[in-house]
Tab-separated table of C-alpha atoms in Angstrom:
chain	number	residue	atom	x	y	z
E	321	UNK	CA	0.000	0.000	0.000
E	322	UNK	CA	0.884	3.668	-0.108
E	323	UNK	CA	3.104	4.999	2.632
E	324	UNK	CA	3.320	8.600	1.396
E	325	UNK	CA	1.024	10.797	-0.652
E	326	UNK	CA	1.759	14.475	-1.236
E	327	UNK	CA	-1.239	16.510	-2.368
E	328	UNK	CA	-1.557	20.203	-3.153
E	329	UNK	CA	-4.919	21.580	-2.101
E	330	UNK	CA	-6.740	24.749	-1.223
E	331	UNK	CA	-7.250	25.930	2.328
E	332	UNK	CA	-6.997	23.126	4.915
E	333	UNK	CA	-8.959	25.059	7.527
E	334	UNK	CA	-6.658	27.382	9.483
E	335	UNK	CA	-6.709	30.039	6.761
E	336	UNK	CA	-5.117	32.667	8.995
E	337	UNK	CA	-1.803	30.922	8.367
E	338	UNK	CA	-0.173	30.706	4.972
E	339	UNK	CA	1.382	27.704	3.241
E	340	UNK	CA	0.074	25.008	5.586
E	341	UNK	CA	1.132	21.363	5.601
E	342	UNK	CA	-0.772	18.561	7.310
E	343	UNK	CA	1.081	15.292	7.940
E	344	UNK	CA	-1.202	12.376	8.805
E	345	UNK	CA	0.134	9.076	10.050
E	346	UNK	CA	-0.113	6.490	12.812
E	347	UNK	CA	0.874	9.152	15.367
E	348	UNK	CA	-2.031	11.408	14.402
E	349	UNK	CA	-2.074	14.700	12.524
E	350	UNK	CA	0.737	17.240	12.607
E	351	UNK	CA	0.051	20.764	11.325
E	352	UNK	CA	2.886	22.980	10.108
E	353	UNK	CA	2.371	26.551	8.916
E	354	UNK	CA	4.187	29.424	7.278
E	355	UNK	CA	6.374	27.314	5.015
E	356	UNK	CA	8.595	29.577	2.976
E	357	UNK	CA	10.930	29.114	0.098
E	358	UNK	CA	12.104	26.167	-1.925
E	359	UNK	CA	14.298	24.818	0.883
E	360	UNK	CA	11.205	24.001	2.992
E	361	UNK	CA	9.585	22.227	0.051
E	362	UNK	CA	12.767	20.279	-0.787
E	363	UNK	CA	12.960	19.112	2.832
E	364	UNK	CA	9.340	17.949	2.754
E	365	UNK	CA	9.926	15.981	-0.471
E	366	UNK	CA	13.120	14.459	0.984
E	367	UNK	CA	11.140	13.520	4.131
E	368	UNK	CA	8.429	11.886	1.985
E	369	UNK	CA	11.041	9.920	0.029
E	370	UNK	CA	12.726	8.746	3.240
E	371	UNK	CA	9.345	7.756	4.707
E	372	UNK	CA	8.481	5.792	1.549
E	373	UNK	CA	11.861	4.005	1.613
E	374	UNK	CA	11.591	3.072	5.293
E	375	UNK	CA	7.948	1.977	5.110
E	376	UNK	CA	7.030	3.990	8.212
E	377	UNK	CA	6.485	7.656	8.991
E	378	UNK	CA	9.791	9.225	10.035
E	379	UNK	CA	9.947	12.476	12.026
E	380	UNK	CA	9.232	15.634	10.020
E	381	UNK	CA	12.520	17.527	9.460
E	382	UNK	CA	13.524	20.854	10.959
E	383	UNK	CA	12.866	23.752	10.324
E	384	UNK	CA	9.282	22.929	9.205
E	385	UNK	CA	8.596	20.929	12.376
E	386	UNK	CA	9.552	24.006	14.411
E	387	UNK	CA	6.476	25.724	12.961
E	388	UNK	CA	4.003	23.131	14.195
E	389	UNK	CA	0.713	24.427	15.507
E	390	UNK	CA	-2.558	23.143	16.899
E	391	UNK	CA	-5.147	23.488	14.125
E	392	UNK	CA	-8.059	24.167	16.424
E	393	UNK	CA	-6.211	26.763	18.524
E	394	UNK	CA	-5.133	28.524	15.315
E	395	UNK	CA	-8.759	28.667	14.122
E	396	UNK	CA	-9.945	30.138	17.427
E	397	UNK	CA	-7.169	32.745	17.424
E	398	UNK	CA	-7.838	33.844	13.814
């Protein structure tokens, strides 16, 4: 089965933040916001490739993981 699927979509809900990523896996959902620049996107693709190779979700790389947020708190604060 699939271990990684990257999808570009419209707003995921917390629209007060820009460039939002949602990682879903066995450990739940992880929300990361304010991605910026090609380096962030390259790191996400490298993470997805590593996850696919290993067959399990590996930790999301830094710096994107440093921008994690709680989706529902972000919606209330917007």
